């Protein structure tokens, strides 16, 4: 039987890991795409990044211009930023420590090793002298941990909460990224859309799927609606929905988070990108991202805040699909 506080720790372990990796990807791509850019273009790009991470207002409280050095430091290590990469890794480790008896030893060791490696470095100096090495270290460590997670953790309820947390976080981040890029569509080049693809490690997959297209519409469709690319919004929501379906089967009913997520997923699944572009795509993305936040809240209400305990799911027949095709 899993305690609700254990489920919550695993859910946030997944979210913090995903947030740390995604923030680092955004820093990496933005930093390297601006090496030869004009000052005004650089500041706008760094402010776009802060908007994607929902950190612009807390950054402005520092009273500093949005320079490369200031934003890098704020996103990576600033103590006043509760969502900095270092803070996310610290919280992921704390969540893992609270459920050590439920997770594989290799997973704890990988996460703890990453935490110690990060704290043994002078991150502020690294950002000034060799940011590329720091970005690579963080990305590789996060990917190692998720690889260990996939290879060693039993597909039980603990796995499901980690997975739901990771994919909801990923889908939210992608919605924000597309909304910010799209609102500047009239005056950005494909070079900047390529940066969006790279920040999601999607450039190669996009080229294969669209055979060298440089149409921003194709980029939006790929990152929003691809059923096969693991970082698209649709794919992420479908994965989270599959795990929620299995959890919901324990109660013999469709839970509220299943219902909310099913509506969002179905809306994406049957939408047409050209119809979306004829309407207000940015507003649509804001609505989808807000809906995903509600799914996260309803997961907390359904499984954490009600303080109930629930037995591990033992499949006895076909798993309900919750309307998924």
PDB file of C-alpha atoms in Angstrom:
ATOM      1  CA  UNK A   1       0.000   0.000   0.000  1.00  0.00           C
ATOM      2  CA  UNK A   2       1.419   3.386  -0.985  1.00  0.00           C
ATOM      3  CA  UNK A   3       1.043   6.402   1.284  1.00  0.00           C
ATOM      4  CA  UNK A   4      -0.188   9.602  -0.323  1.00  0.00           C
ATOM      5  CA  UNK A   5       2.936  11.454   0.880  1.00  0.00           C
ATOM      6  CA  UNK A   6       5.100   8.886  -0.906  1.00  0.00           C
ATOM      7  CA  UNK A   7       3.081   9.304  -4.090  1.00  0.00           C
ATOM      8  CA  UNK A   8       3.503  13.079  -3.845  1.00  0.00           C
ATOM      9  CA  UNK A   9       7.273  12.788  -3.352  1.00  0.00           C
ATOM     10  CA  UNK A  10       7.575  10.578  -6.436  1.00  0.00           C
ATOM     11  CA  UNK A  11       5.379  12.900  -8.508  1.00  0.00           C
ATOM     12  CA  UNK A  12       7.568  15.888  -7.628  1.00  0.00           C
ATOM     13  CA  UNK A  13      10.764  13.908  -8.086  1.00  0.00           C
ATOM     14  CA  UNK A  14       9.734  13.483 -11.722  1.00  0.00           C
ATOM     15  CA  UNK A  15       8.681  17.108 -12.151  1.00  0.00           C
ATOM     16  CA  UNK A  16      11.855  18.601 -10.653  1.00  0.00           C
ATOM     17  CA  UNK A  17      14.118  16.378 -12.733  1.00  0.00           C
ATOM     18  CA  UNK A  18      12.294  17.340 -15.922  1.00  0.00           C
ATOM     19  CA  UNK A  19      12.318  21.033 -15.004  1.00  0.00           C
ATOM     20  CA  UNK A  20      16.067  21.027 -14.308  1.00  0.00           C
ATOM     21  CA  UNK A  21      16.876  19.355 -17.629  1.00  0.00           C
ATOM     22  CA  UNK A  22      14.521  21.548 -19.648  1.00  0.00           C
ATOM     23  CA  UNK A  23      15.795  24.787 -18.087  1.00  0.00           C
ATOM     24  CA  UNK A  24      19.363  23.767 -18.887  1.00  0.00           C
ATOM     25  CA  UNK A  25      18.463  22.953 -22.485  1.00  0.00           C
ATOM     26  CA  UNK A  26      16.903  26.385 -22.856  1.00  0.00           C
ATOM     27  CA  UNK A  27      20.002  28.065 -21.417  1.00  0.00           C
ATOM     28  CA  UNK A  28      22.311  26.069 -23.671  1.00  0.00           C
ATOM     29  CA  UNK A  29      20.464  26.792 -26.920  1.00  0.00           C
ATOM     30  CA  UNK A  30      19.821  30.459 -26.125  1.00  0.00           C
ATOM     31  CA  UNK A  31      23.428  31.076 -25.080  1.00  0.00           C
ATOM     32  CA  UNK A  32      24.942  29.514 -28.197  1.00  0.00           C
ATOM     33  CA  UNK A  33      22.400  31.001 -30.627  1.00  0.00           C
ATOM     34  CA  UNK A  34      23.209  34.535 -29.411  1.00  0.00           C
ATOM     35  CA  UNK A  35      26.987  34.519 -29.582  1.00  0.00           C
ATOM     36  CA  UNK A  36      26.981  36.809 -32.647  1.00  0.00           C
ATOM     37  CA  UNK A  37      23.688  38.611 -32.070  1.00  0.00           C
ATOM     38  CA  UNK A  38      23.012  42.305 -31.487  1.00  0.00           C
ATOM     39  CA  UNK A  39      22.465  43.486 -27.908  1.00  0.00           C
ATOM     40  CA  UNK A  40      18.712  44.208 -28.402  1.00  0.00           C
ATOM     41  CA  UNK A  41      18.153  40.761 -29.906  1.00  0.00           C
ATOM     42  CA  UNK A  42      20.059  39.150 -27.068  1.00  0.00           C
ATOM     43  CA  UNK A  43      17.991  40.846 -24.367  1.00  0.00           C
ATOM     44  CA  UNK A  44      14.707  39.861 -26.023  1.00  0.00           C
ATOM     45  CA  UNK A  45      15.816  36.233 -26.313  1.00  0.00           C
ATOM     46  CA  UNK A  46      16.801  36.091 -22.638  1.00  0.00           C
ATOM     47  CA  UNK A  47      13.483  37.649 -21.667  1.00  0.00           C
ATOM     48  CA  UNK A  48      11.662  35.061 -23.810  1.00  0.00           C
ATOM     49  CA  UNK A  49      13.476  32.361 -21.884  1.00  0.00           C
ATOM     50  CA  UNK A  50      12.442  33.885 -18.555  1.00  0.00           C
ATOM     51  CA  UNK A  51       8.819  33.977 -19.755  1.00  0.00           C
ATOM     52  CA  UNK A  52       8.932  30.319 -20.782  1.00  0.00           C
ATOM     53  CA  UNK A  53      10.204  29.471 -17.306  1.00  0.00           C
ATOM     54  CA  UNK A  54       7.660  31.820 -15.669  1.00  0.00           C
ATOM     55  CA  UNK A  55      10.504  33.585 -13.885  1.00  0.00           C
ATOM     56  CA  UNK A  56      10.430  37.058 -15.432  1.00  0.00           C
ATOM     57  CA  UNK A  57       8.783  38.847 -12.500  1.00  0.00           C
ATOM     58  CA  UNK A  58      11.069  37.289  -9.878  1.00  0.00           C
ATOM     59  CA  UNK A  59      14.092  38.088 -12.072  1.00  0.00           C
ATOM     60  CA  UNK A  60      13.002  41.728 -12.398  1.00  0.00           C
ATOM     61  CA  UNK A  61      12.874  42.004  -8.611  1.00  0.00           C
ATOM     62  CA  UNK A  62      16.663  41.770  -8.707  1.00  0.00           C
ATOM     63  CA  UNK A  63      16.775  45.029 -10.692  1.00  0.00           C
ATOM     64  CA  UNK A  64      19.294  43.756 -13.231  1.00  0.00           C
ATOM     65  CA  UNK A  65      19.259  43.954 -17.040  1.00  0.00           C
ATOM     66  CA  UNK A  66      18.521  40.664 -18.806  1.00  0.00           C
ATOM     67  CA  UNK A  67      22.094  39.943 -19.858  1.00  0.00           C
ATOM     68  CA  UNK A  68      23.498  36.506 -20.588  1.00  0.00           C
ATOM     69  CA  UNK A  69      25.464  36.446 -17.341  1.00  0.00           C
ATOM     70  CA  UNK A  70      22.571  37.619 -15.156  1.00  0.00           C
ATOM     71  CA  UNK A  71      19.950  35.257 -16.633  1.00  0.00           C
ATOM     72  CA  UNK A  72      22.297  32.274 -16.649  1.00  0.00           C
ATOM     73  CA  UNK A  73      23.134  32.819 -13.013  1.00  0.00           C
ATOM     74  CA  UNK A  74      19.479  33.359 -12.095  1.00  0.00           C
ATOM     75  CA  UNK A  75      18.177  30.260 -13.880  1.00  0.00           C
ATOM     76  CA  UNK A  76      21.039  27.979 -12.909  1.00  0.00           C
ATOM     77  CA  UNK A  77      21.987  28.838  -9.350  1.00  0.00           C
ATOM     78  CA  UNK A  78      20.318  31.976  -7.908  1.00  0.00           C
ATOM     79  CA  UNK A  79      19.205  31.253  -4.337  1.00  0.00           C
ATOM     80  CA  UNK A  80      16.218  33.608  -4.608  1.00  0.00           C
ATOM     81  CA  UNK A  81      14.913  31.593  -7.583  1.00  0.00           C
ATOM     82  CA  UNK A  82      12.988  28.633  -6.180  1.00  0.00           C
ATOM     83  CA  UNK A  83      12.986  27.000  -9.625  1.00  0.00           C
ATOM     84  CA  UNK A  84      16.702  27.333 -10.376  1.00  0.00           C
ATOM     85  CA  UNK A  85      18.367  24.212 -11.735  1.00  0.00           C
ATOM     86  CA  UNK A  86      20.361  23.736  -8.531  1.00  0.00           C
ATOM     87  CA  UNK A  87      17.194  24.157  -6.412  1.00  0.00           C
ATOM     88  CA  UNK A  88      15.314  21.633  -8.579  1.00  0.00           C
ATOM     89  CA  UNK A  89      18.051  19.038  -8.149  1.00  0.00           C
ATOM     90  CA  UNK A  90      18.136  19.663  -4.400  1.00  0.00           C
ATOM     91  CA  UNK A  91      14.364  19.141  -4.144  1.00  0.00           C
ATOM     92  CA  UNK A  92      14.441  16.083  -6.399  1.00  0.00           C
ATOM     93  CA  UNK A  93      17.082  14.598  -4.082  1.00  0.00           C
ATOM     94  CA  UNK A  94      15.030  15.438  -0.986  1.00  0.00           C
ATOM     95  CA  UNK A  95      11.987  13.787  -2.536  1.00  0.00           C
ATOM     96  CA  UNK A  96      14.042  10.726  -3.442  1.00  0.00           C
ATOM     97  CA  UNK A  97      15.471  10.516   0.077  1.00  0.00           C
ATOM     98  CA  UNK A  98      11.959  10.529   1.571  1.00  0.00           C
ATOM     99  CA  UNK A  99      11.047   7.450  -0.494  1.00  0.00           C
ATOM    100  CA  UNK A 100      14.385   5.607  -0.518  1.00  0.00           C
ATOM    101  CA  UNK A 101      12.719   2.342   0.444  1.00  0.00           C
ATOM    102  CA  UNK A 102      10.492   2.582  -2.649  1.00  0.00           C
ATOM    103  CA  UNK A 103      13.057   3.401  -5.312  1.00  0.00           C
ATOM    104  CA  UNK A 104      15.991   1.358  -6.646  1.00  0.00           C
ATOM    105  CA  UNK A 105      19.336   1.926  -4.908  1.00  0.00           C
ATOM    106  CA  UNK A 106      20.903   2.771  -8.281  1.00  0.00           C
ATOM    107  CA  UNK A 107      18.417   5.595  -8.758  1.00  0.00           C
ATOM    108  CA  UNK A 108      19.206   7.108  -5.365  1.00  0.00           C
ATOM    109  CA  UNK A 109      22.944   6.771  -5.959  1.00  0.00           C
ATOM    110  CA  UNK A 110      22.715   8.453  -9.376  1.00  0.00           C
ATOM    111  CA  UNK A 111      20.708  11.355  -8.032  1.00  0.00           C
ATOM    112  CA  UNK A 112      22.848  11.766  -4.923  1.00  0.00           C
ATOM    113  CA  UNK A 113      26.028  11.626  -7.006  1.00  0.00           C
ATOM    114  CA  UNK A 114      24.657  14.335  -9.290  1.00  0.00           C
ATOM    115  CA  UNK A 115      23.778  16.516  -6.293  1.00  0.00           C
ATOM    116  CA  UNK A 116      27.275  16.131  -4.821  1.00  0.00           C
ATOM    117  CA  UNK A 117      28.948  16.771  -8.190  1.00  0.00           C
ATOM    118  CA  UNK A 118      26.931  19.936  -8.678  1.00  0.00           C
ATOM    119  CA  UNK A 119      27.784  21.207  -5.203  1.00  0.00           C
ATOM    120  CA  UNK A 120      31.479  20.425  -5.608  1.00  0.00           C
ATOM    121  CA  UNK A 121      31.693  22.862  -8.516  1.00  0.00           C
ATOM    122  CA  UNK A 122      31.860  26.640  -8.505  1.00  0.00           C
ATOM    123  CA  UNK A 123      28.782  26.967 -10.691  1.00  0.00           C
ATOM    124  CA  UNK A 124      28.966  30.769 -10.881  1.00  0.00           C
ATOM    125  CA  UNK A 125      32.540  30.579 -12.226  1.00  0.00           C
ATOM    126  CA  UNK A 126      31.607  27.769 -14.606  1.00  0.00           C
ATOM    127  CA  UNK A 127      28.875  29.938 -16.103  1.00  0.00           C
ATOM    128  CA  UNK A 128      31.418  32.671 -16.774  1.00  0.00           C
ATOM    129  CA  UNK A 129      34.300  30.567 -18.044  1.00  0.00           C
ATOM    130  CA  UNK A 130      32.911  27.315 -19.446  1.00  0.00           C
ATOM    131  CA  UNK A 131      29.103  27.285 -19.526  1.00  0.00           C
ATOM    132  CA  UNK A 132      29.063  24.602 -22.237  1.00  0.00           C
ATOM    133  CA  UNK A 133      30.714  22.077 -19.895  1.00  0.00           C
ATOM    134  CA  UNK A 134      28.215  22.865 -17.163  1.00  0.00           C
ATOM    135  CA  UNK A 135      25.218  22.578 -19.507  1.00  0.00           C
ATOM    136  CA  UNK A 136      26.481  19.239 -20.802  1.00  0.00           C
ATOM    137  CA  UNK A 137      27.119  17.914 -17.290  1.00  0.00           C
ATOM    138  CA  UNK A 138      23.603  18.764 -16.131  1.00  0.00           C
ATOM    139  CA  UNK A 139      21.905  17.357 -19.251  1.00  0.00           C
ATOM    140  CA  UNK A 140      23.920  14.151 -19.207  1.00  0.00           C
ATOM    141  CA  UNK A 141      23.356  13.590 -15.494  1.00  0.00           C
ATOM    142  CA  UNK A 142      19.594  14.146 -15.875  1.00  0.00           C
ATOM    143  CA  UNK A 143      19.474  11.732 -18.801  1.00  0.00           C
ATOM    144  CA  UNK A 144      21.500   9.181 -16.853  1.00  0.00           C
ATOM    145  CA  UNK A 145      19.050   9.377 -13.964  1.00  0.00           C
ATOM    146  CA  UNK A 146      16.019   8.968 -16.215  1.00  0.00           C
ATOM    147  CA  UNK A 147      17.790   6.032 -17.904  1.00  0.00           C
ATOM    148  CA  UNK A 148      18.433   4.386 -14.526  1.00  0.00           C
ATOM    149  CA  UNK A 149      14.831   5.095 -13.622  1.00  0.00           C
ATOM    150  CA  UNK A 150      13.562   3.390 -16.776  1.00  0.00           C
ATOM    151  CA  UNK A 151      15.848   0.366 -16.426  1.00  0.00           C
ATOM    152  CA  UNK A 152      15.566  -0.357 -12.710  1.00  0.00           C
ATOM    153  CA  UNK A 153      12.203   0.802 -11.367  1.00  0.00           C
ATOM    154  CA  UNK A 154       9.303  -1.628 -11.273  1.00  0.00           C
ATOM    155  CA  UNK A 155       6.250  -0.543 -13.256  1.00  0.00           C
ATOM    156  CA  UNK A 156       4.208  -0.051 -10.112  1.00  0.00           C
ATOM    157  CA  UNK A 157       2.334   2.944  -8.719  1.00  0.00           C
ATOM    158  CA  UNK A 158       5.605   4.657  -7.786  1.00  0.00           C
ATOM    159  CA  UNK A 159       6.736   4.527 -11.394  1.00  0.00           C
ATOM    160  CA  UNK A 160       3.396   5.899 -12.510  1.00  0.00           C
ATOM    161  CA  UNK A 161       3.582   8.973 -10.303  1.00  0.00           C
ATOM    162  CA  UNK A 162       7.147   9.756 -11.424  1.00  0.00           C
ATOM    163  CA  UNK A 163       6.087   9.362 -15.071  1.00  0.00           C
ATOM    164  CA  UNK A 164       2.969  11.504 -14.696  1.00  0.00           C
ATOM    165  CA  UNK A 165       5.033  14.250 -13.065  1.00  0.00           C
ATOM    166  CA  UNK A 166       7.692  14.188 -15.777  1.00  0.00           C
ATOM    167  CA  UNK A 167       5.280  14.260 -18.710  1.00  0.00           C
ATOM    168  CA  UNK A 168       2.978  16.937 -17.302  1.00  0.00           C
ATOM    169  CA  UNK A 169       6.003  19.161 -16.653  1.00  0.00           C
ATOM    170  CA  UNK A 170       7.321  18.498 -20.174  1.00  0.00           C
ATOM    171  CA  UNK A 171       3.990  19.304 -21.837  1.00  0.00           C
ATOM    172  CA  UNK A 172       3.625  22.552 -19.869  1.00  0.00           C
ATOM    173  CA  UNK A 173       7.137  23.693 -20.770  1.00  0.00           C
ATOM    174  CA  UNK A 174       6.563  22.988 -24.470  1.00  0.00           C
ATOM    175  CA  UNK A 175       3.276  24.929 -24.502  1.00  0.00           C
ATOM    176  CA  UNK A 176       5.020  27.932 -22.950  1.00  0.00           C
ATOM    177  CA  UNK A 177       7.914  27.723 -25.398  1.00  0.00           C
ATOM    178  CA  UNK A 178       5.594  27.622 -28.436  1.00  0.00           C
ATOM    179  CA  UNK A 179       3.406  30.434 -27.102  1.00  0.00           C
ATOM    180  CA  UNK A 180       6.402  32.716 -26.613  1.00  0.00           C
ATOM    181  CA  UNK A 181       7.952  31.892 -29.981  1.00  0.00           C
ATOM    182  CA  UNK A 182       4.659  32.208 -31.802  1.00  0.00           C
ATOM    183  CA  UNK A 183       3.833  35.674 -30.504  1.00  0.00           C
ATOM    184  CA  UNK A 184       7.048  36.870 -32.202  1.00  0.00           C
ATOM    185  CA  UNK A 185       6.376  34.889 -35.374  1.00  0.00           C
ATOM    186  CA  UNK A 186       6.109  37.938 -37.620  1.00  0.00           C
ATOM    187  CA  UNK A 187       9.674  39.048 -36.947  1.00  0.00           C
ATOM    188  CA  UNK A 188      11.659  35.934 -36.170  1.00  0.00           C
ATOM    189  CA  UNK A 189      13.623  33.872 -38.609  1.00  0.00           C
ATOM    190  CA  UNK A 190      13.591  30.117 -39.065  1.00  0.00           C
ATOM    191  CA  UNK A 191      16.964  30.206 -37.300  1.00  0.00           C
ATOM    192  CA  UNK A 192      15.088  30.987 -34.085  1.00  0.00           C
ATOM    193  CA  UNK A 193      12.525  28.269 -34.699  1.00  0.00           C
ATOM    194  CA  UNK A 194      15.460  25.933 -35.175  1.00  0.00           C
ATOM    195  CA  UNK A 195      16.632  27.026 -31.723  1.00  0.00           C
ATOM    196  CA  UNK A 196      13.215  26.012 -30.376  1.00  0.00           C
ATOM    197  CA  UNK A 197      13.647  22.587 -31.977  1.00  0.00           C
ATOM    198  CA  UNK A 198      17.135  22.222 -30.514  1.00  0.00           C
ATOM    199  CA  UNK A 199      15.974  23.179 -27.031  1.00  0.00           C
ATOM    200  CA  UNK A 200      13.695  20.128 -27.217  1.00  0.00           C
ATOM    201  CA  UNK A 201      16.363  17.935 -28.881  1.00  0.00           C
ATOM    202  CA  UNK A 202      13.955  17.796 -31.790  1.00  0.00           C
ATOM    203  CA  UNK A 203      15.986  19.149 -34.726  1.00  0.00           C
ATOM    204  CA  UNK A 204      17.018  15.784 -36.187  1.00  0.00           C
ATOM    205  CA  UNK A 205      13.637  14.164 -35.661  1.00  0.00           C
ATOM    206  CA  UNK A 206      11.980  17.165 -37.318  1.00  0.00           C
ATOM    207  CA  UNK A 207      14.257  16.993 -40.358  1.00  0.00           C
ATOM    208  CA  UNK A 208      13.416  13.314 -40.815  1.00  0.00           C
ATOM    209  CA  UNK A 209       9.690  13.890 -40.432  1.00  0.00           C
ATOM    210  CA  UNK A 210       9.447  17.013 -42.633  1.00  0.00           C
ATOM    211  CA  UNK A 211      12.396  16.462 -44.984  1.00  0.00           C
ATOM    212  CA  UNK A 212      14.186  19.758 -44.490  1.00  0.00           C
ATOM    213  CA  UNK A 213      11.121  22.011 -44.309  1.00  0.00           C
ATOM    214  CA  UNK A 214      11.786  25.547 -43.051  1.00  0.00           C
ATOM    215  CA  UNK A 215       8.139  26.366 -42.524  1.00  0.00           C
ATOM    216  CA  UNK A 216       7.410  27.480 -38.924  1.00  0.00           C
ATOM    217  CA  UNK A 217       3.943  25.916 -39.278  1.00  0.00           C
ATOM    218  CA  UNK A 218       5.578  22.493 -39.581  1.00  0.00           C
ATOM    219  CA  UNK A 219       7.702  23.189 -36.511  1.00  0.00           C
ATOM    220  CA  UNK A 220       4.629  24.120 -34.473  1.00  0.00           C
ATOM    221  CA  UNK A 221       2.738  21.055 -35.681  1.00  0.00           C
ATOM    222  CA  UNK A 222       5.667  18.772 -34.834  1.00  0.00           C
ATOM    223  CA  UNK A 223       6.276  20.104 -31.323  1.00  0.00           C
ATOM    224  CA  UNK A 224       2.579  20.376 -30.509  1.00  0.00           C
ATOM    225  CA  UNK A 225       0.893  17.441 -32.225  1.00  0.00           C
ATOM    226  CA  UNK A 226       3.437  14.745 -33.134  1.00  0.00           C
ATOM    227  CA  UNK A 227       2.137  11.343 -31.992  1.00  0.00           C
ATOM    228  CA  UNK A 228       5.628   9.789 -32.135  1.00  0.00           C
ATOM    229  CA  UNK A 229       8.079  12.426 -30.881  1.00  0.00           C
ATOM    230  CA  UNK A 230       8.483  11.980 -27.092  1.00  0.00           C
ATOM    231  CA  UNK A 231       8.806  15.680 -26.299  1.00  0.00           C
ATOM    232  CA  UNK A 232       5.715  16.874 -28.201  1.00  0.00           C
ATOM    233  CA  UNK A 233       2.782  18.116 -26.144  1.00  0.00           C
ATOM    234  CA  UNK A 234       0.425  15.468 -27.527  1.00  0.00           C
ATOM    235  CA  UNK A 235       2.806  12.563 -26.943  1.00  0.00           C
ATOM    236  CA  UNK A 236       3.571  13.735 -23.392  1.00  0.00           C
ATOM    237  CA  UNK A 237      -0.100  14.054 -22.493  1.00  0.00           C
ATOM    238  CA  UNK A 238      -0.898  10.650 -23.937  1.00  0.00           C
ATOM    239  CA  UNK A 239       1.829   9.045 -21.820  1.00  0.00           C
ATOM    240  CA  UNK A 240       0.596  10.773 -18.655  1.00  0.00           C
ATOM    241  CA  UNK A 241      -2.973   9.768 -19.506  1.00  0.00           C
ATOM    242  CA  UNK A 242      -2.009   6.109 -19.918  1.00  0.00           C
ATOM    243  CA  UNK A 243      -0.547   6.046 -16.394  1.00  0.00           C
ATOM    244  CA  UNK A 244      -3.527   7.919 -14.947  1.00  0.00           C
ATOM    245  CA  UNK A 245      -5.852   5.348 -16.537  1.00  0.00           C
ATOM    246  CA  UNK A 246      -4.068   2.532 -14.711  1.00  0.00           C
ATOM    247  CA  UNK A 247      -4.180   4.408 -11.393  1.00  0.00           C
ATOM    248  CA  UNK A 248      -7.862   5.257 -11.910  1.00  0.00           C
ATOM    249  CA  UNK A 249      -8.692   1.592 -12.534  1.00  0.00           C
ATOM    250  CA  UNK A 250      -8.044   0.947  -8.829  1.00  0.00           C
ATOM    251  CA  UNK A 251     -11.094   3.032  -7.969  1.00  0.00           C
ATOM    252  CA  UNK A 252     -13.376   1.495 -10.579  1.00  0.00           C
ATOM    253  CA  UNK A 253     -14.224   4.931 -11.958  1.00  0.00           C
ATOM    254  CA  UNK A 254     -12.854   7.669 -14.164  1.00  0.00           C
ATOM    255  CA  UNK A 255     -11.112  10.143 -11.863  1.00  0.00           C
ATOM    256  CA  UNK A 256     -11.159  13.911 -12.272  1.00  0.00           C
ATOM    257  CA  UNK A 257      -7.548  14.163 -13.509  1.00  0.00           C
ATOM    258  CA  UNK A 258      -8.334  11.471 -16.105  1.00  0.00           C
ATOM    259  CA  UNK A 259     -11.375  13.406 -17.243  1.00  0.00           C
ATOM    260  CA  UNK A 260      -9.511  16.719 -17.496  1.00  0.00           C
ATOM    261  CA  UNK A 261      -6.501  15.269 -19.255  1.00  0.00           C
ATOM    262  CA  UNK A 262      -8.653  13.219 -21.635  1.00  0.00           C
ATOM    263  CA  UNK A 263     -10.423  16.376 -22.802  1.00  0.00           C
ATOM    264  CA  UNK A 264      -7.149  18.189 -23.463  1.00  0.00           C
ATOM    265  CA  UNK A 265      -5.607  15.205 -25.234  1.00  0.00           C
ATOM    266  CA  UNK A 266      -8.700  14.680 -27.402  1.00  0.00           C
ATOM    267  CA  UNK A 267      -8.751  18.380 -28.325  1.00  0.00           C
ATOM    268  CA  UNK A 268      -5.170  18.108 -29.562  1.00  0.00           C
ATOM    269  CA  UNK A 269      -5.645  14.756 -31.237  1.00  0.00           C
ATOM    270  CA  UNK A 270      -8.446  15.926 -33.503  1.00  0.00           C
ATOM    271  CA  UNK A 271      -7.264  19.451 -34.185  1.00  0.00           C
ATOM    272  CA  UNK A 272      -5.891  20.747 -37.476  1.00  0.00           C
ATOM    273  CA  UNK A 273      -2.809  22.937 -37.346  1.00  0.00           C
ATOM    274  CA  UNK A 274      -3.998  25.181 -40.187  1.00  0.00           C
ATOM    275  CA  UNK A 275      -7.330  25.816 -38.452  1.00  0.00           C
ATOM    276  CA  UNK A 276      -5.416  26.618 -35.282  1.00  0.00           C
ATOM    277  CA  UNK A 277      -3.216  29.128 -37.095  1.00  0.00           C
ATOM    278  CA  UNK A 278      -6.290  30.885 -38.474  1.00  0.00           C
ATOM    279  CA  UNK A 279      -7.443  31.481 -34.918  1.00  0.00           C
ATOM    280  CA  UNK A 280      -5.413  32.755 -31.950  1.00  0.00           C
ATOM    281  CA  UNK A 281      -2.803  30.029 -31.500  1.00  0.00           C
ATOM    282  CA  UNK A 282      -1.090  31.813 -28.629  1.00  0.00           C
ATOM    283  CA  UNK A 283      -4.352  31.979 -26.686  1.00  0.00           C
ATOM    284  CA  UNK A 284      -4.987  28.301 -27.480  1.00  0.00           C
ATOM    285  CA  UNK A 285      -1.562  27.345 -26.123  1.00  0.00           C
ATOM    286  CA  UNK A 286      -2.121  29.415 -22.991  1.00  0.00           C
ATOM    287  CA  UNK A 287      -5.439  27.577 -22.482  1.00  0.00           C
ATOM    288  CA  UNK A 288      -3.824  24.156 -22.989  1.00  0.00           C
ATOM    289  CA  UNK A 289      -0.998  25.011 -20.587  1.00  0.00           C
ATOM    290  CA  UNK A 290      -3.516  26.247 -18.029  1.00  0.00           C
ATOM    291  CA  UNK A 291      -5.499  23.028 -18.456  1.00  0.00           C
ATOM    292  CA  UNK A 292      -2.394  20.948 -17.805  1.00  0.00           C
ATOM    293  CA  UNK A 293      -1.791  22.918 -14.618  1.00  0.00           C
ATOM    294  CA  UNK A 294      -5.324  22.000 -13.547  1.00  0.00           C
ATOM    295  CA  UNK A 295      -4.569  18.358 -14.247  1.00  0.00           C
ATOM    296  CA  UNK A 296      -1.566  18.626 -11.914  1.00  0.00           C
ATOM    297  CA  UNK A 297      -3.754  20.251  -9.244  1.00  0.00           C
ATOM    298  CA  UNK A 298      -6.414  17.584  -9.608  1.00  0.00           C
ATOM    299  CA  UNK A 299      -3.786  14.824  -9.318  1.00  0.00           C
ATOM    300  CA  UNK A 300      -2.725  16.417  -6.036  1.00  0.00           C
ATOM    301  CA  UNK A 301      -6.320  16.640  -4.818  1.00  0.00           C
ATOM    302  CA  UNK A 302      -7.208  13.101  -5.900  1.00  0.00           C
ATOM    303  CA  UNK A 303      -4.106  11.309  -4.631  1.00  0.00           C
ATOM    304  CA  UNK A 304      -2.205  13.506  -2.160  1.00  0.00           C
ATOM    305  CA  UNK A 305      -4.408  15.984  -0.314  1.00  0.00           C
ATOM    306  CA  UNK A 306      -7.233  13.591   0.474  1.00  0.00           C
ATOM    307  CA  UNK A 307      -4.633  11.627   2.453  1.00  0.00           C
ATOM    308  CA  UNK A 308      -6.081   8.284   1.490  1.00  0.00           C
ATOM    309  CA  UNK A 309      -3.928   5.271   0.860  1.00  0.00           C
ATOM    310  CA  UNK A 310      -4.379   3.002  -2.083  1.00  0.00           C
ATOM    311  CA  UNK A 311      -3.375  -0.524  -2.882  1.00  0.00           C
ATOM    312  CA  UNK A 312      -0.997  -1.329  -5.722  1.00  0.00           C
ATOM    313  CA  UNK A 313      -2.802  -1.963  -8.981  1.00  0.00           C
ATOM    314  CA  UNK A 314      -3.028  -5.613  -9.978  1.00  0.00           C
ATOM    315  CA  UNK A 315      -4.385  -5.918 -13.527  1.00  0.00           C
ATOM    316  CA  UNK A 316      -7.256  -8.386 -13.868  1.00  0.00           C
ATOM    317  CA  UNK A 317      -8.304  -7.580 -17.419  1.00  0.00           C
ATOM    318  CA  UNK A 318      -8.013  -4.994 -20.178  1.00  0.00           C
ATOM    319  CA  UNK A 319      -6.995  -1.567 -18.869  1.00  0.00           C
ATOM    320  CA  UNK A 320      -9.647   1.128 -19.490  1.00  0.00           C
ATOM    321  CA  UNK A 321      -8.470   3.610 -22.084  1.00  0.00           C
ATOM    322  CA  UNK A 322     -10.505   6.571 -20.794  1.00  0.00           C
ATOM    323  CA  UNK A 323     -11.641   7.222 -24.345  1.00  0.00           C
ATOM    324  CA  UNK A 324      -8.172   7.130 -25.882  1.00  0.00           C
ATOM    325  CA  UNK A 325      -7.951   5.869 -29.389  1.00  0.00           C
TER     326      UNK A 325
END
